[in-house]
Amino acid sequence: MHTQLLALLHHHHFHSSTSILDSSSISISAPSPLSFCMAISLSAYQVADLCLGKPPLRSLFSSATIATALAALKSSPDTFLSVWTCDHKISNLDSNCVCVAKICIADIICYLCKKENASSPASSLNQPLSLLLSHSTSRVTHIDPSASLLEAIDLMIQGAQNLVVPIRSSISSSRRKRSSATAIHEFCWLTQEDVVRFLLSSIGLFSPIATLPIETLGVITPNFLSVEYNCAAASAIGAISRSLAEQTSVAVVDEEGGLIGEISPLALSCCDETAAAAVLTLSAGDLMAYVECGGPTEEMVRVVEEKLKERKLKGMVKEIMVAATSNAGMAMGRRAEAVVCHRGSSLVAVMIQAITCRVSYVWVMEDDCSVGGIVTFANMLHVFREHFDSLI
């Protein structure tokens, strides 16, 4: 009943306050009684309320091989898989079993690009998955389903990207009837995108800040990762790894700093392990074309293979390029077109852009088409958290 009342109050406010967004005034006034009531109702939402209907996580055992993880990722519709200290295929799991990381194909591509791994990718893939987890353990955090929405936001502001939540019995009851041994091991996770999407549905509560320019709100991060279009993509391996850890991307710019495109971990994760060869041999600009949704051309695959031979990476030629040759011309990635906004763009407009394009960041373009910075979901959540505090 309590949840239903909150939902009704939320519904009433959403429909009665959207006109505020049409106001030409951007001065921030004292919160109205209705805003105060809505703030109280919003604070009553629990993490479980945002997890309704979410599917169970697909899991990997941390002691599995990287090759096992790669095969699981290639056969999964999910970009990321969760990594645990236990094997979820075992019915009587240790109560101390925890999710320690998330992993995607981009993690494996960066791993294969390391000098010590590029010479013998097959043996490198047979190494334990734990080798990939050192930089990703801080990305996931366990949270109780009864924790408040504000607690979840605070964890995300502190750096958590995915919050691991036990699926309540009411959600998994139908599954428990079929397999009682595994139901207690079901978890889902809450992402920054989930929370931003939820806040967008309550955007009237955050007027007038939602209509203010992002520059006024101070949500633009001026420091960003970039590589010049004609530079070797291999020079950006460190930046790609960092962007993966930070949930951002690497801007591909011209000599004047103008934005041409990007190399995003998300785009790389839509490829397979053959993209590692492309990263090691192509320019940043050519790599953008390689990972686009159309897939590499036969000519591009030949260029990559020739450059691998020049660098005496025979192992990668034999073990990686066989798959690349068979996949030439096949759709494998997503377009590398960057999502951009301007300093004068409103916060709500940037939120909608990010949610619509399924990215966790938006590039900020200057009038001369150079990159002025980047706005992330974490930046947005920080602003909303501060505004929420001002309401109560």
XYZ file of C-alpha atoms in Angstrom:
392
model
C 0.000 0.000 0.000
C 2.793 2.392 0.895
C 4.440 1.867 -2.473
C 1.127 2.370 -4.290
C 0.515 5.670 -2.495
C 3.980 6.845 -3.410
C 3.370 5.876 -7.003
C 0.089 7.830 -7.073
C 1.737 10.887 -5.576
C 4.565 10.580 -8.047
C 2.092 10.282 -10.940
C 0.156 13.349 -9.769
C 3.280 15.461 -9.507
C 4.657 14.410 -12.861
C 1.502 15.499 -14.652
C 0.845 18.641 -12.630
C 4.310 20.142 -12.678
C 5.620 19.643 -16.203
C 4.475 23.176 -17.065
C 7.262 24.451 -14.848
C 9.697 23.398 -17.553
C 8.136 25.970 -19.889
C 8.943 28.860 -17.581
C 11.322 31.439 -19.004
C 12.735 32.218 -15.568
C 15.805 30.321 -14.405
C 16.086 31.826 -10.948
C 16.063 29.200 -8.204
C 13.409 29.961 -5.615
C 12.604 28.349 -2.288
C 11.018 24.896 -2.626
C 7.233 24.854 -2.664
C 5.221 22.682 -0.246
C 4.477 20.343 -3.144
C 8.185 20.052 -3.950
C 8.869 19.294 -0.314
C 6.227 16.545 -0.295
C 7.614 15.118 -3.503
C 11.129 15.166 -2.086
C 9.916 13.191 0.904
C 8.112 10.693 -1.328
C 11.136 10.323 -3.591
C 13.374 9.666 -0.608
C 11.037 6.820 0.382
C 11.753 4.889 -2.807
C 13.884 1.824 -2.286
C 16.418 0.194 -4.567
C 14.005 -2.731 -5.018
C 11.430 -0.368 -6.561
C 13.843 0.397 -9.410
C 14.695 -3.268 -9.935
C 11.198 -4.577 -10.660
C 11.226 -6.659 -13.813
C 14.998 -6.706 -14.170
C 16.372 -10.057 -15.393
C 18.826 -12.089 -13.299
C 22.502 -11.461 -13.908
C 24.511 -13.868 -16.000
C 27.521 -14.817 -13.926
C 31.123 -15.921 -14.371
C 33.351 -17.622 -11.812
C 36.466 -15.530 -11.100
C 38.687 -18.604 -11.418
C 37.434 -19.357 -14.939
C 39.742 -18.726 -17.879
C 39.628 -15.582 -19.976
C 38.713 -17.783 -22.945
C 35.657 -19.020 -21.037
C 34.659 -15.434 -20.300
C 35.139 -14.476 -23.955
C 32.923 -17.331 -25.137
C 30.242 -16.386 -22.600
C 30.318 -12.741 -23.672
C 30.106 -13.592 -27.368
C 27.056 -15.785 -26.770
C 25.323 -13.340 -24.413
C 22.989 -10.493 -25.387
C 24.455 -8.488 -22.495
C 27.445 -6.212 -22.978
C 28.706 -6.885 -19.449
C 28.735 -10.060 -17.374
C 29.141 -10.226 -13.610
C 32.162 -11.945 -12.057
C 31.775 -13.761 -8.732
C 33.962 -15.424 -6.128
C 31.902 -18.596 -6.517
C 30.370 -20.762 -9.206
C 26.629 -20.090 -9.464
C 26.119 -23.477 -11.076
C 26.622 -25.016 -7.640
C 23.394 -25.139 -5.632
C 24.811 -24.842 -2.100
C 26.801 -21.641 -2.473
C 28.927 -20.085 0.234
C 27.064 -17.234 1.920
C 30.203 -15.123 1.473
C 29.985 -15.382 -2.306
C 30.095 -11.875 -3.768
C 30.196 -10.160 -7.121
C 33.651 -8.632 -7.467
C 33.596 -7.122 -10.940
C 31.943 -6.749 -14.300
C 33.635 -7.610 -17.559
C 33.082 -6.932 -21.257
C 34.842 -7.789 -24.503
C 36.648 -4.432 -24.436
C 38.435 -5.627 -21.280
C 39.700 -8.656 -23.175
C 40.697 -6.609 -26.221
C 42.817 -4.294 -24.057
C 44.337 -7.342 -22.361
C 45.315 -8.907 -25.696
C 46.900 -5.630 -26.806
C 49.525 -5.815 -24.078
C 52.977 -6.592 -25.453
C 53.364 -9.789 -23.452
C 49.984 -11.111 -24.649
C 49.973 -10.044 -28.300
C 52.720 -12.507 -29.249
C 50.715 -15.502 -28.050
C 47.024 -14.669 -27.710
C 45.890 -18.295 -27.406
C 47.961 -18.980 -24.304
C 47.049 -15.554 -22.916
C 43.354 -16.390 -23.199
C 43.913 -19.517 -21.143
C 45.032 -17.442 -18.171
C 42.675 -16.959 -15.186
C 40.016 -14.294 -15.431
C 41.304 -12.734 -12.216
C 44.099 -11.098 -14.257
C 41.531 -8.710 -15.734
C 39.855 -7.719 -12.500
C 42.370 -5.437 -10.788
C 40.992 -2.266 -12.376
C 37.316 -3.230 -12.299
C 36.691 -4.301 -8.707
C 35.605 -0.815 -7.669
C 32.964 -0.638 -10.395
C 30.469 -2.896 -8.617
C 29.065 -2.721 -5.097
C 26.519 -4.874 -3.293
C 23.487 -3.089 -1.866
C 20.436 -4.255 0.050
C 17.076 -4.121 -1.780
C 15.643 -2.082 1.102
C 18.315 0.615 0.776
C 16.972 4.012 -0.206
C 17.309 5.570 -3.630
C 19.473 8.265 -2.047
C 21.870 5.641 -0.693
C 22.179 4.221 -4.193
C 22.878 7.666 -5.650
C 25.518 8.331 -2.991
C 27.327 5.097 -3.870
C 27.287 6.027 -7.550
C 28.629 9.501 -6.846
C 31.450 7.796 -4.945
C 32.341 5.760 -8.034
C 30.120 2.677 -8.176
C 28.806 1.973 -11.671
C 26.682 -1.102 -10.954
C 24.888 -1.913 -7.710
C 24.338 -5.648 -7.207
C 20.884 -6.313 -5.751
C 19.419 -9.649 -4.545
C 16.209 -10.377 -6.411
C 13.346 -10.523 -3.946
C 11.286 -13.681 -3.646
C 8.236 -11.907 -5.079
C 10.170 -11.298 -8.272
C 11.608 -14.777 -8.606
C 8.722 -16.875 -7.245
C 7.842 -18.359 -10.629
C 11.434 -19.417 -11.150
C 11.642 -20.863 -7.652
C 8.756 -23.216 -8.478
C 10.810 -24.589 -11.340
C 14.199 -24.625 -9.608
C 14.245 -23.892 -5.900
C 17.977 -24.623 -5.712
C 18.980 -21.632 -7.814
C 16.385 -18.984 -6.920
C 18.256 -17.763 -3.852
C 21.282 -17.097 -6.021
C 19.553 -14.638 -8.330
C 20.731 -11.054 -8.465
C 20.228 -8.112 -10.761
C 22.107 -4.872 -10.932
C 21.156 -1.244 -10.921
C 23.135 1.030 -13.234
C 23.696 4.764 -13.335
C 21.540 4.815 -16.456
C 18.669 3.197 -14.534
C 18.795 5.891 -11.863
C 19.097 8.776 -14.336
C 16.159 7.358 -16.306
C 14.101 7.184 -13.110
C 14.991 10.770 -12.188
C 14.052 11.881 -15.690
C 10.543 10.546 -15.064
C 10.402 12.845 -12.004
C 12.085 15.793 -13.671
C 9.413 18.277 -12.559
C 10.654 17.905 -9.005
C 14.025 19.272 -10.044
C 12.792 22.447 -11.701
C 14.317 24.880 -12.394
C 17.752 23.217 -12.427
C 16.637 20.759 -15.108
C 16.233 23.635 -17.561
C 19.471 25.405 -16.655
C 22.474 25.235 -19.028
C 25.000 22.572 -18.137
C 27.705 25.234 -17.969
C 25.731 27.151 -15.329
C 25.350 23.973 -13.282
C 29.057 23.200 -13.455
C 28.587 19.620 -14.654
C 31.113 19.803 -17.497
C 34.348 17.917 -16.847
C 37.044 19.832 -18.779
C 39.565 16.981 -18.743
C 38.890 14.198 -21.219
C 40.686 11.414 -23.058
C 41.618 11.948 -26.690
C 43.792 10.763 -29.567
C 44.549 12.417 -32.905
C 42.894 10.914 -35.963
C 46.159 9.992 -37.715
C 47.932 8.689 -34.621
C 48.378 4.977 -34.050
C 45.412 3.503 -32.226
C 47.911 1.540 -30.126
C 48.983 4.829 -28.541
C 45.479 5.088 -27.070
C 45.370 1.643 -25.415
C 45.946 3.206 -22.003
C 43.242 5.789 -22.671
C 40.817 3.089 -23.820
C 41.422 1.114 -20.624
C 40.910 4.229 -18.532
C 37.718 5.178 -20.380
C 36.432 1.682 -19.703
C 37.091 2.130 -15.994
C 35.495 5.593 -15.978
C 32.495 4.766 -18.216
C 33.509 7.393 -20.757
C 35.201 7.257 -24.158
C 38.239 8.431 -26.128
C 37.645 11.401 -28.410
C 39.218 11.195 -31.868
C 40.237 14.726 -32.843
C 41.975 16.517 -35.693
C 45.143 18.589 -35.326
C 43.130 21.618 -34.181
C 41.246 19.635 -31.552
C 38.050 19.342 -33.566
C 35.941 16.305 -32.759
C 35.832 13.719 -35.544
C 34.465 10.749 -33.659
C 35.336 8.481 -30.775
C 36.742 5.116 -29.792
C 34.346 3.883 -27.163
C 34.585 0.751 -25.022
C 30.943 0.127 -25.896
C 31.759 0.019 -29.612
C 34.714 -2.291 -28.999
C 32.526 -4.550 -26.874
C 30.248 -5.069 -29.860
C 33.217 -6.561 -31.735
C 35.161 -9.735 -30.986
C 38.762 -10.465 -30.031
C 39.953 -9.762 -33.583
C 39.583 -6.054 -32.832
C 42.764 -6.351 -30.737
C 44.734 -6.808 -33.959
C 43.113 -3.676 -35.378
C 43.996 -1.645 -32.282
C 47.639 -2.726 -32.575
C 48.030 -1.936 -36.267
C 45.614 0.754 -37.449
C 45.416 4.488 -36.958
C 42.771 5.876 -34.627
C 40.721 6.993 -37.617
C 40.912 3.608 -39.318
C 40.005 1.860 -36.066
C 36.811 3.929 -35.928
C 35.890 2.566 -39.357
C 36.890 -0.970 -38.349
C 34.463 -1.132 -35.427
C 31.510 0.439 -37.212
C 28.362 -1.626 -37.601
C 29.243 -2.675 -41.144
C 32.312 -4.544 -39.946
C 35.803 -4.495 -41.494
C 36.218 -4.818 -45.243
C 38.380 -7.564 -46.730
C 40.913 -4.897 -47.703
C 41.101 -3.617 -44.135
C 41.595 -7.151 -42.823
C 44.479 -7.636 -45.296
C 46.087 -4.392 -44.134
C 45.855 -5.491 -40.507
C 47.361 -8.884 -41.313
C 50.277 -7.350 -43.243
C 51.083 -4.969 -40.411
C 50.981 -7.789 -37.878
C 53.532 -9.675 -39.972
C 55.728 -6.569 -40.164
C 55.711 -6.400 -36.379
C 56.483 -10.129 -36.209
C 53.288 -10.904 -34.301
C 52.950 -14.326 -35.890
C 50.846 -15.698 -33.056
C 48.191 -13.058 -33.572
C 48.218 -13.672 -37.326
C 47.626 -17.405 -36.874
C 45.281 -17.338 -33.901
C 43.321 -14.104 -34.325
C 43.253 -13.146 -38.001
C 41.696 -16.453 -39.091
C 38.487 -15.338 -37.404
C 38.849 -11.800 -38.760
C 39.111 -13.098 -42.331
C 35.977 -15.205 -41.971
C 34.102 -12.266 -40.416
C 35.111 -9.678 -43.026
C 32.127 -7.696 -44.225
C 29.881 -9.001 -41.465
C 28.110 -6.641 -39.064
C 30.022 -6.699 -35.799
C 30.023 -3.342 -34.055
C 28.115 -0.123 -33.660
C 28.683 3.225 -35.313
C 31.408 5.373 -33.810
C 29.379 8.574 -34.162
C 29.757 10.654 -31.012
C 26.835 12.137 -29.058
C 27.386 15.867 -28.573
C 25.814 18.882 -26.910
C 26.788 22.515 -26.270
C 27.534 24.531 -23.162
C 24.125 26.154 -23.439
C 22.267 22.836 -23.610
C 19.897 22.268 -20.708
C 20.517 19.481 -18.242
C 17.281 17.713 -19.183
C 18.188 17.864 -22.888
C 21.561 16.243 -22.216
C 19.896 13.591 -20.047
C 17.492 12.730 -22.857
C 20.355 12.546 -25.369
C 22.330 10.133 -23.212
C 19.336 7.942 -22.363
C 18.140 7.824 -25.975
C 21.563 6.907 -27.351
C 22.296 4.471 -24.498
C 25.574 6.137 -23.521
C 26.753 7.263 -20.094
C 28.327 10.510 -21.294
C 27.850 13.331 -23.802
C 30.647 15.352 -25.409
C 30.492 19.142 -25.070
C 31.281 20.965 -28.312
C 32.590 24.516 -28.527
C 31.504 26.941 -31.252
C 34.671 26.126 -33.224
C 33.800 22.393 -33.103
C 36.585 21.614 -30.644
C 35.863 19.501 -27.576
C 35.175 21.565 -24.472
C 34.674 18.681 -22.075
C 32.365 15.829 -21.215
C 29.206 15.397 -19.117
C 28.725 12.027 -17.429
C 25.888 10.343 -15.578
C 27.943 10.724 -12.395
C 28.055 14.505 -12.963
C 24.282 14.577 -13.384
C 23.643 12.504 -10.268
C 25.834 14.832 -8.219
C 23.734 17.846 -9.245
C 20.466 16.077 -8.481
C 21.750 14.946 -5.107
C 22.707 18.506 -4.149
C 19.344 19.851 -5.308
C 17.502 17.154 -3.391
C 19.284 18.196 -0.199
C 18.097 21.759 -0.768
C 14.459 20.612 -0.832
C 14.377 18.989 2.607
